[in-house]
Short mmCIF file of C-alpha atoms and ligand atoms in Angstrom, two decimals:
data_model
loop_
_atom_site.label_atom_id
_atom_site.label_comp_id
_atom_site.label_asym_id
_atom_site.label_seq_id
_atom_site.Cartn_x
_atom_site.Cartn_y
_atom_site.Cartn_z
CA MET A 3 106.02 142.27 100.95
CA LYS A 4 104.04 139.93 103.15
CA LEU A 5 103.59 136.17 103.62
CA THR A 6 100.57 134.49 105.21
CA ILE A 7 101.19 131.28 107.12
CA GLY A 8 98.38 128.83 107.83
CA HIS A 9 98.89 126.63 110.90
CA LEU A 10 96.63 123.62 110.41
CA TYR A 11 94.93 122.10 113.43
CA PRO A 12 97.28 123.44 116.17
CA ASP A 13 94.76 122.12 118.73
CA LEU A 14 95.54 118.54 117.67
CA LEU A 15 98.82 118.51 115.75
CA ASN A 16 101.53 120.17 117.84
CA LEU A 17 104.16 117.83 119.25
CA TYR A 18 107.67 118.61 120.46
CA GLY A 19 107.51 122.33 119.75
CA ASP A 20 106.33 122.20 116.14
CA ARG A 21 104.86 125.67 116.77
CA GLY A 22 108.45 126.94 116.99
CA ASN A 23 108.62 126.46 113.22
CA ILE A 24 106.01 129.20 112.81
CA GLN A 25 107.92 131.54 115.12
CA CYS A 26 111.05 130.91 113.09
CA PHE A 27 109.28 131.76 109.80
CA CYS A 28 107.96 135.00 111.33
CA LYS A 29 111.20 136.11 112.98
CA ARG A 30 113.36 135.49 109.92
CA LEU A 31 110.88 137.44 107.78
CA GLU A 32 110.75 140.27 110.32
CA TRP A 33 114.58 140.49 110.39
CA ARG A 34 114.41 141.12 106.61
CA GLY A 35 111.64 143.72 106.97
CA ILE A 36 108.98 141.41 105.48
CA GLU A 37 105.57 141.20 107.11
CA ALA A 38 104.17 137.86 108.36
CA GLU A 39 100.63 136.94 109.28
CA VAL A 40 99.80 133.66 111.02
CA ILE A 41 96.33 132.13 110.79
CA PRO A 42 95.71 129.17 113.12
CA PHE A 43 92.96 126.88 111.79
CA LEU A 44 91.51 124.89 114.66
CA SER A 45 90.03 121.52 113.76
CA GLY A 46 86.71 121.95 111.98
CA SER A 47 87.33 125.52 110.79
CA ARG A 48 87.01 126.46 107.11
CA ILE A 49 90.33 126.88 105.31
CA ASP A 50 90.69 129.21 102.34
CA PHE A 51 93.94 128.02 100.75
CA SER A 52 93.90 130.87 98.23
CA LYS A 53 94.93 133.26 101.04
CA LEU A 54 97.90 131.15 102.16
CA ASP A 55 101.56 131.23 101.15
CA ILE A 56 102.87 128.63 103.62
CA VAL A 57 101.09 125.76 105.40
CA LEU A 58 102.39 123.98 108.50
CA LEU A 59 101.02 120.54 109.32
CA GLY A 60 102.60 119.39 112.58
CA GLY A 61 102.95 116.07 114.38
CA GLY A 62 100.44 114.27 116.55
CA SER A 63 99.76 111.08 118.44
CA ASP A 64 97.92 108.26 116.63
CA ARG A 65 94.71 109.27 118.46
CA GLU A 66 94.98 112.89 117.34
CA GLN A 67 95.79 111.86 113.78
CA GLU A 68 92.64 109.77 113.73
CA LEU A 69 90.58 112.78 114.86
CA VAL A 70 92.21 115.07 112.31
CA CYS A 71 91.51 112.57 109.55
CA GLN A 72 87.75 113.38 109.68
CA TYR A 73 88.40 117.10 109.21
CA MET A 74 90.90 116.48 106.45
CA LYS A 75 88.26 114.90 104.21
CA GLU A 76 86.70 118.38 103.82
CA ILE A 77 89.95 120.01 102.67
CA LYS A 78 91.38 117.17 100.58
CA SER A 79 90.85 118.63 97.11
CA ASP A 80 91.60 122.27 98.07
CA PHE A 81 94.84 121.20 99.75
CA LYS A 82 95.85 119.14 96.72
CA ASN A 83 95.17 122.06 94.37
CA TYR A 84 97.25 124.34 96.61
CA VAL A 85 100.19 121.90 96.44
CA GLU A 86 99.92 121.44 92.66
CA ASP A 87 99.88 125.25 92.36
CA ASN A 88 103.30 125.24 94.13
CA GLY A 89 101.98 126.21 97.55
CA VAL A 90 104.66 125.83 100.21
CA VAL A 91 104.07 123.14 102.87
CA LEU A 92 106.11 122.03 105.85
CA ALA A 93 104.74 118.73 107.17
CA VAL A 94 106.30 117.19 110.27
CA CYS A 95 106.00 113.58 111.45
CA GLY A 96 102.25 112.91 111.90
CA GLY A 97 101.65 115.68 109.34
CA TYR A 98 104.08 113.99 106.94
CA GLN A 99 102.26 110.66 107.33
CA LEU A 100 98.89 112.35 106.72
CA LEU A 101 100.01 113.68 103.32
CA GLY A 102 100.17 110.07 102.12
CA LYS A 103 97.59 107.45 101.22
CA TYR A 104 97.19 105.96 104.65
CA TYR A 105 98.70 105.32 108.07
CA LYS A 106 97.93 101.83 109.31
CA THR A 107 98.33 101.55 113.09
CA ASP A 108 97.94 98.43 115.22
CA LYS A 109 94.28 99.35 115.72
CA LYS A 110 93.10 101.55 112.86
CA MET A 111 93.46 102.52 109.25
CA ILE A 112 93.83 106.30 109.10
CA GLU A 113 93.09 107.69 105.65
CA GLY A 114 95.49 110.33 104.37
CA LEU A 115 95.18 113.30 102.04
CA GLU A 116 96.67 111.33 99.10
CA ILE A 117 98.79 114.29 98.08
CA LEU A 118 101.93 112.15 98.12
CA ASP A 119 102.14 108.61 96.76
CA ILE A 120 103.45 107.21 100.03
CA TYR A 121 102.04 105.08 102.85
CA THR A 122 102.90 104.45 106.49
CA GLU A 123 102.64 101.32 108.61
CA TRP A 124 103.05 101.12 112.35
CA GLU A 125 105.49 98.76 114.08
CA PRO A 126 105.76 98.22 117.83
CA GLU A 127 109.34 99.43 118.21
CA ARG A 128 109.35 103.25 118.12
CA LEU A 129 112.10 104.99 116.22
CA ILE A 130 113.37 107.57 118.72
CA ARG A 131 116.68 109.29 118.29
CA ASN A 132 118.55 112.42 117.37
CA ILE A 133 118.97 112.43 113.60
CA ILE A 134 121.35 114.03 111.11
CA LEU A 135 120.87 114.12 107.32
CA ASN A 136 122.74 115.13 104.24
CA SER A 137 120.38 116.76 101.78
CA PRO A 138 121.30 117.69 98.20
CA LEU A 139 119.23 120.86 98.71
CA PHE A 140 121.54 122.27 101.35
CA SER A 141 125.26 122.75 101.82
CA ALA A 142 124.98 122.08 105.58
CA PRO A 143 123.54 118.99 107.30
CA ILE A 144 119.98 118.99 108.65
CA VAL A 145 119.72 118.09 112.34
CA GLY A 146 116.74 117.15 114.50
CA PHE A 147 114.96 114.61 116.65
CA GLU A 148 112.69 111.77 115.53
CA ASN A 149 110.04 109.84 117.48
CA HIS A 150 107.65 107.71 115.45
CA GLY A 151 106.02 104.30 115.42
CA GLY A 152 105.15 104.58 111.72
CA ARG A 153 107.44 103.47 108.89
CA THR A 154 106.91 105.52 105.76
CA TYR A 155 107.41 103.95 102.32
CA ILE A 156 108.01 106.70 99.78
CA GLY A 157 107.95 104.74 96.50
CA ASN A 158 109.31 106.86 93.68
CA HIS A 159 109.31 110.11 95.59
CA THR A 160 112.52 112.05 96.18
CA PRO A 161 113.72 111.85 99.78
CA LEU A 162 114.70 114.99 101.68
CA GLY A 163 118.06 113.50 102.54
CA LYS A 164 120.29 110.58 103.31
CA VAL A 165 120.57 109.56 106.95
CA PHE A 166 124.03 110.13 108.40
CA PHE A 167 123.00 109.35 111.98
CA GLY A 168 119.56 108.12 113.07
CA LEU A 169 116.79 106.04 111.51
CA GLY A 170 114.63 108.02 109.08
CA ASN A 171 111.64 106.91 107.00
CA THR A 172 111.66 103.19 107.76
CA GLY A 173 114.69 102.69 109.98
CA LYS A 174 116.20 100.64 107.16
CA SER A 175 116.05 102.52 103.88
CA GLY A 176 118.78 105.00 104.83
CA TYR A 177 116.64 107.92 103.66
CA GLU A 178 114.51 110.52 105.40
CA GLY A 179 111.53 112.63 104.38
CA VAL A 180 110.16 113.62 101.01
CA VAL A 181 110.54 116.67 98.80
CA TYR A 182 107.76 117.21 96.27
CA LYS A 183 107.15 120.53 94.47
CA ASN A 184 107.25 123.04 97.37
CA ILE A 185 106.54 120.48 100.08
CA ILE A 186 109.14 119.46 102.63
CA ALA A 187 107.80 116.49 104.60
CA THR A 188 109.98 115.06 107.35
CA TYR A 189 110.11 113.17 110.64
CA LEU A 190 112.35 115.85 112.17
CA HIS A 191 110.91 117.61 115.19
CA GLY A 192 112.89 119.65 117.52
CA PRO A 193 111.52 122.01 116.10
CA LEU A 194 113.09 121.72 112.68
CA LEU A 195 113.45 125.31 111.48
CA PRO A 196 115.17 127.14 114.38
CA LYS A 197 117.78 124.35 114.31
CA ASN A 198 118.09 124.51 110.53
CA PRO A 199 117.73 128.11 109.32
CA GLN A 200 118.87 127.02 105.85
CA VAL A 201 115.62 125.00 105.54
CA CYS A 202 113.55 127.94 106.80
CA ASP A 203 115.04 130.36 104.25
CA TYR A 204 114.60 127.81 101.44
CA LEU A 205 110.86 127.58 102.17
CA LEU A 206 110.51 131.36 102.56
CA GLU A 207 112.23 132.00 99.21
CA ARG A 208 109.94 129.45 97.54
CA ALA A 209 106.87 131.17 99.00
CA LEU A 210 108.09 134.65 97.98
CA LYS A 211 108.79 133.44 94.43
CA ARG A 212 105.32 131.92 94.11
CA LYS A 213 103.65 135.07 95.43
CA TYR A 214 105.70 137.77 93.73
CA GLY A 215 106.71 135.86 90.59
CA GLU A 216 110.44 136.56 90.72
CA ASP A 217 113.51 135.06 92.39
CA ILE A 218 113.87 136.89 95.68
CA LYS A 219 117.17 136.17 97.40
CA LEU A 220 116.79 136.76 101.11
CA GLU A 221 119.52 138.79 102.73
CA LYS A 222 121.92 136.49 104.68
CA LEU A 223 121.63 136.48 108.47
CA PRO A 224 124.63 135.79 110.75
CA ASP A 225 123.27 132.47 112.22
CA ARG A 226 126.54 131.94 114.11
CA LEU A 227 124.92 130.24 117.09
CA GLU A 228 122.89 127.92 114.89
CA GLN A 229 126.00 126.93 112.94
CA LYS A 230 127.95 126.33 116.14
CA ALA A 231 125.14 124.16 117.52
CA ASN A 232 124.94 122.26 114.23
CA ASN A 233 128.68 121.61 114.18
CA TYR A 234 128.58 120.48 117.80
CA ILE A 235 125.79 117.96 117.27
CA VAL A 236 127.36 116.59 114.09
CA GLY A 237 130.68 116.19 115.93
CA ARG A 238 128.98 114.49 118.86
CA TYR A 239 127.47 111.80 116.65
CA SER A 240 130.25 111.36 114.12
CA ASP A 241 131.76 108.31 115.78
CA LYS A 242 128.63 106.61 117.09
CA LYS A 243 127.54 103.16 116.03
CA TYR A 244 124.45 104.21 114.06
CA VAL A 245 126.48 106.34 111.69
CA LEU A 246 126.11 105.18 108.10
CA LYS A 247 129.11 104.97 105.83
CA GLU A 248 128.72 108.43 104.44
CA THR A 249 130.71 111.61 104.66
CA ILE A 250 128.86 114.30 106.52
CA LYS A 251 128.77 117.88 105.34
CA ARG A 252 129.86 120.51 107.87
CA TYR A 253 129.42 124.23 108.25
CA THR A 254 132.76 125.83 107.49
N1 LIG B 320 101.73 109.04 115.63
C1 LIG B 320 102.72 108.94 114.63
C2 LIG B 320 103.73 107.84 114.88
O1 LIG B 320 103.93 107.43 115.99
C3 LIG B 320 103.41 110.28 114.46
C4 LIG B 320 104.17 110.70 115.69
C5 LIG B 320 104.67 112.10 115.69
O2 LIG B 320 104.08 113.01 115.06
N2 LIG B 320 105.72 112.31 116.45
O3 LIG B 320 104.33 107.36 113.97
#
């Protein structure tokens, strides 16, 4: 078995170690004896989505997002078809915003891919914080770090999770990210996947199912260090003032 991972625009969209998400995909496949190929698509290069099983769209500054926006016009319909055909996508922060209709900054209107029915508007106060979510998709909390000026309004979309500690999509809604088909779109950097192996395996299983047409349950990995780190960070923030009135899940 083999999965091919497309890293979109790593020359422009790669903040706070988003590339670590790719390494995590590859390592966790390798540990299960599954081959991984990574194809970086620099801005302006042609992307053949039919060859891809997973796409990573990372975060970027407003300036970089504006540059990427020109290249995205060329891939808009192919990317949409890939998503509707259950292609797996991990979109982080700037990448999450770019899946929507637009990102309106203080200076510019950046057009998005219109794959998700969401939009983002900039506000001067940046939302910067460690963040912890409860997601119905996972039995353990998702942990990470957020740093964004944009507030994302997700309309009728399903959020990735409920904020336990931190700010999330708008800083007010109490929710974070979006899940749509096989897309996980989120503000969580850090990078997300090495901190949250449960999210990595979820996306890998989705990609394997789409490619090989059957439910493939990945063999469990020990992940003791990751679980210890997760428990530590959840414990550290459990009594802080930004905690919402919500019971947090824990690794047991
Ligand atoms: N430039 C966007 C914002 O500030 C996204 C930032 C990011 O990817 N960290 O909202």
